Structure formats: C-alpha cells, structure tokens
Coordinates of C-alpha atoms in Angstrom, one line a residue:
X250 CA -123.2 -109.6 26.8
X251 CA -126.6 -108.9 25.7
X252 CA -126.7 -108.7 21.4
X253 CA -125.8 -105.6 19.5
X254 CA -127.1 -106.2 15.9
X255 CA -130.5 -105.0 16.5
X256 CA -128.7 -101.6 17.6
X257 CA -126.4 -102.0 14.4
X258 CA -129.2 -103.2 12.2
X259 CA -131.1 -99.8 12.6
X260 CA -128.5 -97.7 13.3
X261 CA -127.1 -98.8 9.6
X262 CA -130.7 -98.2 8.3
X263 CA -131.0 -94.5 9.8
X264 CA -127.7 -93.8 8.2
X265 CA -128.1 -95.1 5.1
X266 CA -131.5 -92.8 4.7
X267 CA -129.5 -89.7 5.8
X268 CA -127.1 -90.7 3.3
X269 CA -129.9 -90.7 0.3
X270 CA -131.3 -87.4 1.6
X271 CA -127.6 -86.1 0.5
X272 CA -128.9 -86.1 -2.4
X273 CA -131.3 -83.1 -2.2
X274 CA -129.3 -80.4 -1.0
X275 CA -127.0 -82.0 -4.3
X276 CA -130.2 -80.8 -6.2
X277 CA -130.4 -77.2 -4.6
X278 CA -126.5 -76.7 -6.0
X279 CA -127.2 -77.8 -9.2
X280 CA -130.4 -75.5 -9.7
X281 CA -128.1 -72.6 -8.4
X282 CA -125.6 -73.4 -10.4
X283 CA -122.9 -74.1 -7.8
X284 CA -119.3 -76.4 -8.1
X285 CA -120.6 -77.8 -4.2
X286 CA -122.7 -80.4 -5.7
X287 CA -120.1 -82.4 -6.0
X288 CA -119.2 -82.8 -2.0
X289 CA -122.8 -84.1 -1.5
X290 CA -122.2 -86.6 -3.9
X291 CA -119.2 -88.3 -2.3
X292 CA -120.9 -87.6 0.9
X293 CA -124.5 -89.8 -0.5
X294 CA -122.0 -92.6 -1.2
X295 CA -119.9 -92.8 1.4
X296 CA -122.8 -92.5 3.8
X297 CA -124.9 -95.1 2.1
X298 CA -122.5 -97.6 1.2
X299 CA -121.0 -97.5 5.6
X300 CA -124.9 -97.3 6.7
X301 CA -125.9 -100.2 4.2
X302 CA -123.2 -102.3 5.0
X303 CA -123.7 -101.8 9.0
X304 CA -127.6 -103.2 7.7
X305 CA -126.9 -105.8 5.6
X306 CA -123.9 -107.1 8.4
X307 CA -126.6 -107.4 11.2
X308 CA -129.9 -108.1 9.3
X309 CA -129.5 -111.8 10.8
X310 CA -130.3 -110.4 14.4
X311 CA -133.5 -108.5 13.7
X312 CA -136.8 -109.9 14.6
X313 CA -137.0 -109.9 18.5
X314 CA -138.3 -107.1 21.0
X315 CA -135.5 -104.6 21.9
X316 CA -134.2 -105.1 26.0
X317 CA -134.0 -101.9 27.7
X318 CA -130.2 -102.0 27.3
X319 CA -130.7 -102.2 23.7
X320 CA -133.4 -99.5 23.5
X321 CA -131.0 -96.9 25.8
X322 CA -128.1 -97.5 23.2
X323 CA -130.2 -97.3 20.3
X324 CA -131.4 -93.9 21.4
X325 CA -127.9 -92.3 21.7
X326 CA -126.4 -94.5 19.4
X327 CA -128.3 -93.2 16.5
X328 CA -127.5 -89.5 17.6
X329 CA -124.0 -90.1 18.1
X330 CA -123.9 -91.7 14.9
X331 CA -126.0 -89.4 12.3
X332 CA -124.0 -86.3 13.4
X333 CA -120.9 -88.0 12.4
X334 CA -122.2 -88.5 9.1
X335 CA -123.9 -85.6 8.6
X336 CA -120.5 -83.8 9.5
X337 CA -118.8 -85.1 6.0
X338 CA -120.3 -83.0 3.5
X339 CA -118.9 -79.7 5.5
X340 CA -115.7 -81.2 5.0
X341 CA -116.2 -82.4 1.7
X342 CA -117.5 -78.3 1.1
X343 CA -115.3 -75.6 -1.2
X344 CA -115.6 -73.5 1.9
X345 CA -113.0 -75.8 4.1
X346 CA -114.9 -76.4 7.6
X347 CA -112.5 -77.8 10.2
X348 CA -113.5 -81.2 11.4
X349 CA -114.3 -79.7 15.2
X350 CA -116.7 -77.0 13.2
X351 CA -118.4 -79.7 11.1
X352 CA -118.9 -82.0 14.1
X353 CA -120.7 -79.4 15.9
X354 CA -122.6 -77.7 12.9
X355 CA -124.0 -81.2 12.4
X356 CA -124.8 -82.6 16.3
X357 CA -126.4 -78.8 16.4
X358 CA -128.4 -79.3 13.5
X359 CA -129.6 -83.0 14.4
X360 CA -130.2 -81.9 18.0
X361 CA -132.2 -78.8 17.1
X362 CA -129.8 -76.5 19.2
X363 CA -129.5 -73.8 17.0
X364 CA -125.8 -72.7 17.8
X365 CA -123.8 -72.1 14.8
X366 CA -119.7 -71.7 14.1
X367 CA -120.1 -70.8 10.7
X368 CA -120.5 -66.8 9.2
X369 CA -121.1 -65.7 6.1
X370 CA -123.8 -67.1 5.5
X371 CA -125.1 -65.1 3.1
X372 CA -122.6 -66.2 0.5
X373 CA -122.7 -69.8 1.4
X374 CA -123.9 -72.3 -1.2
X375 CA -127.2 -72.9 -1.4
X376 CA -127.0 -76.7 -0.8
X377 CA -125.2 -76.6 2.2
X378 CA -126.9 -74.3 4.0
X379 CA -130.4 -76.3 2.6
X380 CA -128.7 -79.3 4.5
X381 CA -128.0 -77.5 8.0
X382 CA -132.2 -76.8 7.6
X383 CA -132.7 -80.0 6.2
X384 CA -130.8 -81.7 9.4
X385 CA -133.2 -79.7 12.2
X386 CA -136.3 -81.2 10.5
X387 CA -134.6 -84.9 10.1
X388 CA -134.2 -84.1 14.4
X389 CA -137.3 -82.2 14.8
X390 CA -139.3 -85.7 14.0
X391 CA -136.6 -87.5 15.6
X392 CA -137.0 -86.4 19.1
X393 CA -140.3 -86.8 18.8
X394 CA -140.6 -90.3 18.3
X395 CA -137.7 -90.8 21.0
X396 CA -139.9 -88.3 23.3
X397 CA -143.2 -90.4 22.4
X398 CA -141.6 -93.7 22.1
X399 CA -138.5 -94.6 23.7
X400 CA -138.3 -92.1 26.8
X401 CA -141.5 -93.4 28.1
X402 CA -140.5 -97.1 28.4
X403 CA -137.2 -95.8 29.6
X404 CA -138.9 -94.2 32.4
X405 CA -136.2 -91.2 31.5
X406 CA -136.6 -88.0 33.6
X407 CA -140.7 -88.7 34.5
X408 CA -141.6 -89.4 30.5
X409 CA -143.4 -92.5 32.1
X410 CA -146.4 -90.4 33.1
X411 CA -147.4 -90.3 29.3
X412 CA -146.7 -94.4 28.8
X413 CA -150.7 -94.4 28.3
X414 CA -151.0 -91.8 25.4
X415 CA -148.3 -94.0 23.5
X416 CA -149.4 -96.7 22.0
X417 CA -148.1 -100.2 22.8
X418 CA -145.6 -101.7 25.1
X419 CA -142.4 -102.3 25.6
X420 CA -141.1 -105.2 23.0
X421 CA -142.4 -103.5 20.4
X422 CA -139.9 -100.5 20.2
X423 CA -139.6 -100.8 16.6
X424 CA -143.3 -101.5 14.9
X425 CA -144.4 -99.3 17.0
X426 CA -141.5 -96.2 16.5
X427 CA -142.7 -97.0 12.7
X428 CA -146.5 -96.6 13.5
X429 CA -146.0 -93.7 15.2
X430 CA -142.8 -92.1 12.9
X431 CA -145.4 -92.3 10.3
X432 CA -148.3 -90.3 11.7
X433 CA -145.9 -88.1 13.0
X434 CA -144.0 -87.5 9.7
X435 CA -148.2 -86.6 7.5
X436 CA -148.7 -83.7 10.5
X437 CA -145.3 -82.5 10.4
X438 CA -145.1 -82.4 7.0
X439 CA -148.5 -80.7 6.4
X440 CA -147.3 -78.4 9.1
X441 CA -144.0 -77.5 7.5
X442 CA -145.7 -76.7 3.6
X443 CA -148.4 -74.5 5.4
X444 CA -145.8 -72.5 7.1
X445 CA -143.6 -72.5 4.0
X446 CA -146.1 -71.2 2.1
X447 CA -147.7 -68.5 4.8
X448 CA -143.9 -67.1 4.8
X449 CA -144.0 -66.8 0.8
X450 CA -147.4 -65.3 1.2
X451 CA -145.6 -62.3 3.4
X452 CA -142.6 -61.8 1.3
X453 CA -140.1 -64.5 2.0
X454 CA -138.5 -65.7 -1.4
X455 CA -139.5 -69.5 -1.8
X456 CA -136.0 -70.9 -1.1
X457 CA -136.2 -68.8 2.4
X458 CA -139.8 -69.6 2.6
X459 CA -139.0 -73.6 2.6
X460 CA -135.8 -73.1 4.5
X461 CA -137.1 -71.2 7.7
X462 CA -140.3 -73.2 7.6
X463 CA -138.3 -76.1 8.2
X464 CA -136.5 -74.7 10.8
X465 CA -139.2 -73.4 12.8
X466 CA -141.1 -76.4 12.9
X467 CA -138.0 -78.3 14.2
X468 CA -137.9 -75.5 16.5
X469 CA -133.9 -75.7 15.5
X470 CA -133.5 -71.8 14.7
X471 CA -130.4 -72.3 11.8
X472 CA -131.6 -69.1 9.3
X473 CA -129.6 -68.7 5.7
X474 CA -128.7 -64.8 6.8
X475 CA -126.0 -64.2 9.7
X476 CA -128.9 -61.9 10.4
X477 CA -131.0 -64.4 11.3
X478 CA -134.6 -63.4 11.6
X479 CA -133.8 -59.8 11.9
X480 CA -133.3 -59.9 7.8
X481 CA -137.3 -60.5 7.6
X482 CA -138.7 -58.3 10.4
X483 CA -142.1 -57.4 9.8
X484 CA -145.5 -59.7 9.7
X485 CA -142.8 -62.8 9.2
X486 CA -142.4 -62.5 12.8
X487 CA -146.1 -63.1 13.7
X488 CA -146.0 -66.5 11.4
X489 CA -143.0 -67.6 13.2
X490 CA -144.3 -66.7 16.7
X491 CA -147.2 -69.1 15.2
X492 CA -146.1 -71.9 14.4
X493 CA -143.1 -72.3 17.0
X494 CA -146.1 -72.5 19.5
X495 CA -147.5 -75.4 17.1
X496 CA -144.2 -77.2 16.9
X497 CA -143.6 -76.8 21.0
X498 CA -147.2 -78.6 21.7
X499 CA -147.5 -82.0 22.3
X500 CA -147.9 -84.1 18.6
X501 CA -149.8 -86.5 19.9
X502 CA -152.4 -84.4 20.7
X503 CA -152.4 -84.0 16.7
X504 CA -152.7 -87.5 16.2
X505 CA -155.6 -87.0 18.7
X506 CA -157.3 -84.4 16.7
X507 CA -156.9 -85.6 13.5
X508 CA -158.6 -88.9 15.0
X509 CA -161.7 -86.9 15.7
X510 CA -161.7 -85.9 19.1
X511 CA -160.4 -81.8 20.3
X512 CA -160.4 -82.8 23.7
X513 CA -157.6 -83.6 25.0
X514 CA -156.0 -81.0 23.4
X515 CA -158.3 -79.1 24.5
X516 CA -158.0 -80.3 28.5
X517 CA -154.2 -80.7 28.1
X518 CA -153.1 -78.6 31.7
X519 CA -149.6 -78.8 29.8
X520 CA -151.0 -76.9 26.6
X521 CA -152.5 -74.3 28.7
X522 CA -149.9 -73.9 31.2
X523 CA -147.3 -73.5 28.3
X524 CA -149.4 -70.6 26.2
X525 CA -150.0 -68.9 29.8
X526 CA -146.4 -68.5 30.0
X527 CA -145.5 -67.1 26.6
X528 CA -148.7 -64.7 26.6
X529 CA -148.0 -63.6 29.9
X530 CA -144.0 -63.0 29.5
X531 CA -144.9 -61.4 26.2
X532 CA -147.1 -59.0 27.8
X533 CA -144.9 -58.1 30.5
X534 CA -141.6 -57.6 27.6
X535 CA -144.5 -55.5 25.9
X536 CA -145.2 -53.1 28.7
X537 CA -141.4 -52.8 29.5
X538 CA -140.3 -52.0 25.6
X539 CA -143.1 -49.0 25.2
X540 CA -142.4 -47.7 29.2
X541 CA -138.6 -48.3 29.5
X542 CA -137.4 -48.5 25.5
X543 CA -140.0 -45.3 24.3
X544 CA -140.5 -48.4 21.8
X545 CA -144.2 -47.9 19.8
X546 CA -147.1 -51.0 21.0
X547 CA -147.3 -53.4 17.6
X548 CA -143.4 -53.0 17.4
X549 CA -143.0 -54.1 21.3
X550 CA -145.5 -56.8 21.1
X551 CA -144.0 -58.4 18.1
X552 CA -140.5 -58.2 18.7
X553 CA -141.8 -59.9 22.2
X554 CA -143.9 -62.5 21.4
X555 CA -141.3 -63.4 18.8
X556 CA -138.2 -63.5 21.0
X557 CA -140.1 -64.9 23.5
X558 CA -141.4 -67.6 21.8
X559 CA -138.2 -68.3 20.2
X560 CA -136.3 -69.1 23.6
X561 CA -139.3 -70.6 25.6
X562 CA -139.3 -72.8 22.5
X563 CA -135.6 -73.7 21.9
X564 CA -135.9 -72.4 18.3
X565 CA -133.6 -69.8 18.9
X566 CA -134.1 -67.1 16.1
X567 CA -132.8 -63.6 16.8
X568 CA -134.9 -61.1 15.3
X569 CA -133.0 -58.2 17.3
X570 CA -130.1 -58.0 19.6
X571 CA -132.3 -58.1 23.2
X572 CA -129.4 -57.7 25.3
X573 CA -129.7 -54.0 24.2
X574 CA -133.0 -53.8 25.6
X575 CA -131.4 -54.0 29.0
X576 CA -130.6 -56.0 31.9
X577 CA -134.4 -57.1 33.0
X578 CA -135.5 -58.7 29.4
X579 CA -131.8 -60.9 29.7
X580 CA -132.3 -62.1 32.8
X581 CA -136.0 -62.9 32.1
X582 CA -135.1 -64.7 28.7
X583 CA -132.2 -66.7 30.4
X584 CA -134.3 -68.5 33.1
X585 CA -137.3 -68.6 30.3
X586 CA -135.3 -70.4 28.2
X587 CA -134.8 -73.3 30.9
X588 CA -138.4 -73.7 30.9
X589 CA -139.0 -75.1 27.5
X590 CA -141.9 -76.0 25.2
X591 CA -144.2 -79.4 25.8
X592 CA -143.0 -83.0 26.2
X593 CA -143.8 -84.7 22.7
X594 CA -142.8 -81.7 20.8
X595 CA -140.1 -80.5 19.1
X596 CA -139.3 -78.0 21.9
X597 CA -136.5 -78.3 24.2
X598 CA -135.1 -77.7 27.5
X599 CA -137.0 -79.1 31.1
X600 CA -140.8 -79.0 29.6
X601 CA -143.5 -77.5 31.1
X602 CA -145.0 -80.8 32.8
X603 CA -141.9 -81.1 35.2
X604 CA -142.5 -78.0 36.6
X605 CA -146.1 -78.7 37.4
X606 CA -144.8 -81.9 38.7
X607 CA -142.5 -80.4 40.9
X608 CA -145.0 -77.8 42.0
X609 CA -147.7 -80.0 42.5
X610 CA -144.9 -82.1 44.5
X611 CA -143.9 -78.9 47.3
X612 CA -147.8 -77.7 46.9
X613 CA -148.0 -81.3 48.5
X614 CA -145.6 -81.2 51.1
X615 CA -146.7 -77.7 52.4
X616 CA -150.3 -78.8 52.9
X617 CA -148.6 -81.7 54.7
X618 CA -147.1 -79.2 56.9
X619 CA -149.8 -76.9 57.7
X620 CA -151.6 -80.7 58.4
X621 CA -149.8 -83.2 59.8
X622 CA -152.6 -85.9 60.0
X623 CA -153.3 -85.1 56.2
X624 CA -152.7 -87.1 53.4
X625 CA -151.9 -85.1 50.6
X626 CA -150.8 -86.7 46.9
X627 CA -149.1 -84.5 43.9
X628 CA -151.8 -84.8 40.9
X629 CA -151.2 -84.2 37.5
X630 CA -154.2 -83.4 34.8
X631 CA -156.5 -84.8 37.8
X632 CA -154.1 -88.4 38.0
X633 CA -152.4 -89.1 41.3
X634 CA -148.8 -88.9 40.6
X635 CA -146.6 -92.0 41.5
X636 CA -143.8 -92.0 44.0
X637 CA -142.0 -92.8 41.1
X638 CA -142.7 -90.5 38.5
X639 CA -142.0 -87.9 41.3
X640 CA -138.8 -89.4 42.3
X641 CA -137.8 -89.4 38.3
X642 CA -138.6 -85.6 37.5
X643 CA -136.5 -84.5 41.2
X644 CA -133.2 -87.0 39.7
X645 CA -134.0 -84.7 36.0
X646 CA -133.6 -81.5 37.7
X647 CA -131.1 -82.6 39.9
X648 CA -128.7 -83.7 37.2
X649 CA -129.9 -80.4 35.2
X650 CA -128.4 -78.6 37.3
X651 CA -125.5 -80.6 38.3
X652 CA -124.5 -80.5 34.3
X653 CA -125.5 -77.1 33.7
X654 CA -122.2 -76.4 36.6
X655 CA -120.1 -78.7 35.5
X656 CA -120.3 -77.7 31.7
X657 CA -120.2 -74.5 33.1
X658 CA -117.0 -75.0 35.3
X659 CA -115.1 -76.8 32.3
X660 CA -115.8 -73.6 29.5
X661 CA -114.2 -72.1 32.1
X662 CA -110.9 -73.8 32.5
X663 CA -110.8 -73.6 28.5
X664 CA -110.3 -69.9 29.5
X665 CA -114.3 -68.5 28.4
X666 CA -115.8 -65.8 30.6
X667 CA -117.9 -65.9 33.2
X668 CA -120.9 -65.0 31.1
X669 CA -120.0 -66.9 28.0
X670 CA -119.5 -70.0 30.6
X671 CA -122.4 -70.3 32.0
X672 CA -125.3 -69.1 29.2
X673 CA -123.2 -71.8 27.1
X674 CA -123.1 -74.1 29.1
X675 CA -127.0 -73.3 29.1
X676 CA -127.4 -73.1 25.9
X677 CA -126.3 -76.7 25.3
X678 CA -127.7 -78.6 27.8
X679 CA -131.2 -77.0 27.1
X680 CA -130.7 -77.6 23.5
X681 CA -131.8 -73.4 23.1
X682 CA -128.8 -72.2 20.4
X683 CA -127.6 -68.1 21.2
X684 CA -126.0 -67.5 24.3
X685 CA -125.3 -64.2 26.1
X686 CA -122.6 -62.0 25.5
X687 CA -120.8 -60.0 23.4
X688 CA -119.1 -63.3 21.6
X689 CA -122.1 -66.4 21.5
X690 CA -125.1 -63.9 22.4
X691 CA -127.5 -63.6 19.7
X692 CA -125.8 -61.0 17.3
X693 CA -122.8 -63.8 17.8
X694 CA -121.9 -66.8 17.1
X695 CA -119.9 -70.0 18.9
X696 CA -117.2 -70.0 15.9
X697 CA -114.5 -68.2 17.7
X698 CA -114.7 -70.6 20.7
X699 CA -111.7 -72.7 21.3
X700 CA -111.7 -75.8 20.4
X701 CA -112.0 -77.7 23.4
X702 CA -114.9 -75.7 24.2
X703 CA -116.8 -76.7 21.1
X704 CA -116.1 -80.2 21.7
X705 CA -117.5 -80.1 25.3
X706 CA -120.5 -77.9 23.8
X707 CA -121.1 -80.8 21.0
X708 CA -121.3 -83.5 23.4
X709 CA -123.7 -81.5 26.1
X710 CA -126.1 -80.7 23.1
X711 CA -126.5 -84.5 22.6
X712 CA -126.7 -85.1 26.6
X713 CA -129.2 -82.0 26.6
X714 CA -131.5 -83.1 24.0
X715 CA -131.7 -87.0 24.9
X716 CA -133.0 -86.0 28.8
X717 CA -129.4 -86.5 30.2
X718 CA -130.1 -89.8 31.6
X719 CA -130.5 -91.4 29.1
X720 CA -127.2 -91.1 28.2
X721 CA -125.6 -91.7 31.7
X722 CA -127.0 -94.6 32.2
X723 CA -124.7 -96.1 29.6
X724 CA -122.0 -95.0 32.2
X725 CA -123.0 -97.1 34.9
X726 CA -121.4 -100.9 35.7
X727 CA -124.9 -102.3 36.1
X728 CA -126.2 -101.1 33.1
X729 CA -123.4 -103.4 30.6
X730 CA -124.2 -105.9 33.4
X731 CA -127.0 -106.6 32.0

C-alpha cells in the first residue's frame, strides 16, 4: 500500500486556500448590503478548519517525490475534493440550493463546464453569484498546471509529446507545479484585469466587468444574467471573442514570450491550426446568417465569431439562441464543440493537437498504402511521433467516444430525450456547458433534470475535464497494486 499523506498533505492545503477565498465573495455581500454574508462565513470556517486539519494530520509525510500512483490520485483527488467544498456555501445560501444542485453548480464551476441548474440569476446575491465566477478562475489555472504538469508525466491521452516544454521531471511534481502555478497565476492574472477593464471600457458595469472577465479567461462561461451574454450584445462581444482565443492558446507559450523569445508562439502548428478553425467556421456562419437569415454583415460576423468561439473554446456563453438560426449552424456547433481549444490552456474538449495527431497518423497509413516498400512516420511540428504517443491519442478518442455513448445511454434510462441525451452527455464530457434543445440548449438550463441525471452529469464533467484516463486508471487492479 503505497503512502497517502502526500495526497492528504496537499489536498488539505488546496482546501484550506479555497476555504480563505470564502472570504471574498463574504466581502461582495457586505458592500451590497446583503444578509448572505453570513453563509460564506460558516462556509470559510468549516472549510479551513477540515482542510487545515487534513494538512497538519499528514505534514509528517511530505518531503519525497510523488510515485505515479500518488500523482494520478492527487490529480482527481483534489477535484473530487474542492467541489465538495465549494458546494457548502450554496447550501449555507438564503436561496435554499438542494445538495444535488450545489454539487453540480460547484464540480461545473471548478471544471469550467459552464452548465448551470440555477435561474434567476438576476436577483441572486451578489456574493454568491461572485463565487460561481470566482470558482471557473480557481479551475481555469487549475487545469492548467494539471495540463502542463501532471498529464505530461502521466503520459494521459498523448500529453507526453509536450514533456519537453515543461520543465523538470518526474519526482518533482510539487516544486515544480509551484514554479509553474506561479508564472501561470502573473499571466493569468494580468490577462483577467486587462479584460476586466476593456469590458468596463465598452459599457459593462465594474461588478459585470470583473465577473465575466473572470469567466472568459477560465473559458468557464457562468454569466450573472440568465441572459447570459445576450444582456451585453454589442462591441462586448468582440472583447469576449478576444480573449477566449487568448485563454484557449497554449500558456506556456506566454511564459515563452514573456521570456523574450515570439517564436514558438509564433511556429506553434497548434496555434495556427486552432485560429484557422474559428476564422474559417466564423466565415462560413457569416455567409450563411446574411444569405439564409437576411441577417446584415457586422451583425452576422459578430454574433459568429462570438458563438463560435464560445463552443470551440468550452466557454459556453450564449449571446443568442442559435438553434433558431437553423439546422446547419447546430449541427456545425455540436461537432465544433468536440474539437476544443489548445492543450495548456484553459480550453476544453479533445484539443486541437490530437486531431493533427490522428491525421498525421491515417495521412501515414495511406501513403503506406499507395507505397508498400515506404516508410512513412506521423510528425508533429516537424518531430517524428512515437509509437506511443500515437497509441495514447487513438486510446483518448477511443474512450471519448465510448463515454460520450455510455453517458448518453444512461440520461436515457433516467427518461431524457434523445436530443437532450446525447448533447448532454456531450456537454459534460467535453467540459462545453449549454446543450441542445428546448430544456439544456442555450436559452435553457440543466435545473429541471432529474436528479439522477445531474449526478451522472457531475461525475462526467470531472471525467471530461481530467482527460478521462486519468481518472480510470484509478479503476484498474494493477494500478492499487502498486
């Protein structure tokens, strides 16, 4: 039985922090005035005291390297357990959330889904709906240091192919998650305030302005309005569109630039690839609103490059209800949104790199055809691709897809439709947040799902956003073999 403290040890830690952070949204309700305050402050203390305690109990087993088993249960582990916590101060709130809705509101917010049970938000306090924002951003620089960090080592879904833009090696999980936690955290914050303050330069009020600026750089998509992003159409959009690219683009390549060099983001096939996609489906969402809709050209092109971003990036904003534009534009934005943003980014979903891999993989095995006597090897950004990078990204989609059904089959026997099955079932394992349909699609929301179904939602969105095998492999005999 290999040793759990270290798991504990920063588990506890992570907790503890969350815990503290109660604190501000405490602040937000006392500026407005509001009797909530009060639920943040039981919340802060129970929180902190069970996180610190979990610390202090295991601080004796800190010092060593983390083993792989150790790294793959930190890594869920810690999103299991921050979602818990960040659960109580919904049911701590005057406005009575049920402990299925709280679960989910929270793993949604810490995962960056985007999918919400709750309504009326409007008339929601201030500090709890600061908290759902405040809960993306804690996940947006989350998943990245897993996605920089931890995935790599684990060799999880073909992140091994970007071992050599990390840092160190394996042993060093935790200085290194530090090192890196911290560069992250200077860009993301910098990013976040500039955004903030571009959407109070075009009309948001500053509470939305700091609000949506932290949920579009999480790429989470949780707005303060039940009208989402539709309550500030206009030049809002274009900012948005803006800096959900800048949040779906590899970080390290940040850490690159601020280091002195623009090349590699410059060279990054990944990068290019990625902003070739949404400038190319915008276009073609363009041409089909002013042709099929009668829709005017600066109105077409913003309401598409700002939907489209928002799906291709797992943000998940809704400045319109697109499933009036017709059949076409759904079906597009359904299979865009299992593409997904960058690896190393706050995006979601399958990333762009594992479809070059797998094209590069059949470009491969069709030139083999055609030749035989050939020797033809997959390449990526001008590297030969190992047989077992190759062999990780085919078991990713494989077990996408696989999911995706199963999910899908299981809404189904909670007695969900066809439509709301499936584009849930999408929804949560690609970590996007609306579905389709007249109940989850984006002028819905998930809160009049059963409540089976929201538990089996929760749990994909934490399968979905940890690269699903990282969390299977903690269902496997050899792996608590040791």
């Amino acid at each position: 039985m290999f040793d759990l403290r270290p798991v504990v040890y920063v588990t506890g830690l992570l907790v503890a922090a969350l815990g503290v952070t109660m604190l501000i949204p405490m602040g937000v309700d006392l500026f407005y005035g509001s009797s909530d305050w009060l639920a943040f402050l039981e919340s802060s203390v129970i929180t902190t005291l069970i996180g610190g305690s979990m610390a202090l109990a295991t601080a004796n087993g800190v010092g060593k390297g983390l083993s792989i088993q150790q790294t793959f249960l930190l890594t869920t582990g810690v999103w299991v357990a921050l979602p818990i916590f960040g659960a109580i101060p919904f049911l701590l709130s005057d406005i009575g959330v049920r402990p299925v809705d709280a679960f989910f509101e929270a793993m949604s917010g810490l995962t960056t889904t985007g999918a919400t049970v709750l309504s009326g938000l409007d008339d929601m306090p201030k500090g709890l709906l600061f908290w759902r924002a405040l809960m993306q951003w804690y996940g947006g620089i989350g998943i990245i240091v897993v996605a920089m960090v931890f995935l790599p080592e684990l060799r999880v879904g073909g992140m091994q192919i970007f071992r050599s833009e990390a840092f160190d090696t394996m042993g060093k999980v935790l200085p290194r998650a530090a090192q890196i936690a911290g560069r992250i955290s200077q860009i993301y914050l910098l990013l976040t305030v500039v955004c903030a303050l571009l959407y109070a330069a075009v009309g948001l009020p500053p509470y939305e302005a700091i609000y949506h600026a932290m949920t579009t750089l999480s790429t989470g998509g949780f707005s303060s309005t039940d009208a989402s992003f539709g309550a500030f159409q206009g030049v809002p959009e274009y900012v948005a569109a803006v800096f959900m690219i800048l949040a779906s683009l590899p970080f390290v390549r940040y850490i690159q630039l601020l280091s002195g060099t623009a090349r590699p983001i410059l060279r990054d096939s990944q990068i290019r690839t990625y902003l070739v996609i949404i400038f190319t489906i915008t276009l073609m969402m363009t041409i089909y609103r002013v042709v099929a809709n009668g829709d005017h050209l600066e109105h077409g092109f913003r309401e598409g490059i700002f939907n489209v971003t928002s799906i291709i990036s797992g943000t998940g904003y809704a400045s319109v209800d697109y499933q009036l534009w017709g059949a076409f534009p759904v079906v597009v934005f359904f299979f865009l949104g299992l593409i997904g943003g960058c690896a190393g980014s706050t995006a979601c979903s399958i990333k762009v790199f594992r479809y070059q891999l797998l094209f590069s993989s059949i470009k491969a095995q069709i030139r083999s055809i055609h030749s035989p006597h050939g020797l033809f090897t997959p390449r990526y950004a001008g590297r030969r691709v190992d047989d077992e990078v190759l062999s990780s990204v085919m078991g990713f989609f494989v077990f996408f897809v696989v999911t995706l059904g199963i999910v899908a089959v299981m809404l189904g026997m909670t007695g969900l439709d066809f439509t709301t099955s499936v584009s849930g079932a999408a929804t949560a394992v690609a970590n996007i947040g609306p579905g389709l349909g007249d109940i989850i699609g984006p002028a819905g929301n998930f809160g009049s799902l059963n409540d089976t179904a929201k538990w089996i939602l929760a749990l994909t969105m934490l399968i979905g956003r940890l690269e699903l095998l990282a969390v299977y492999v903690l269902f496997t005999v050899k792996f608590w073999r040791g």
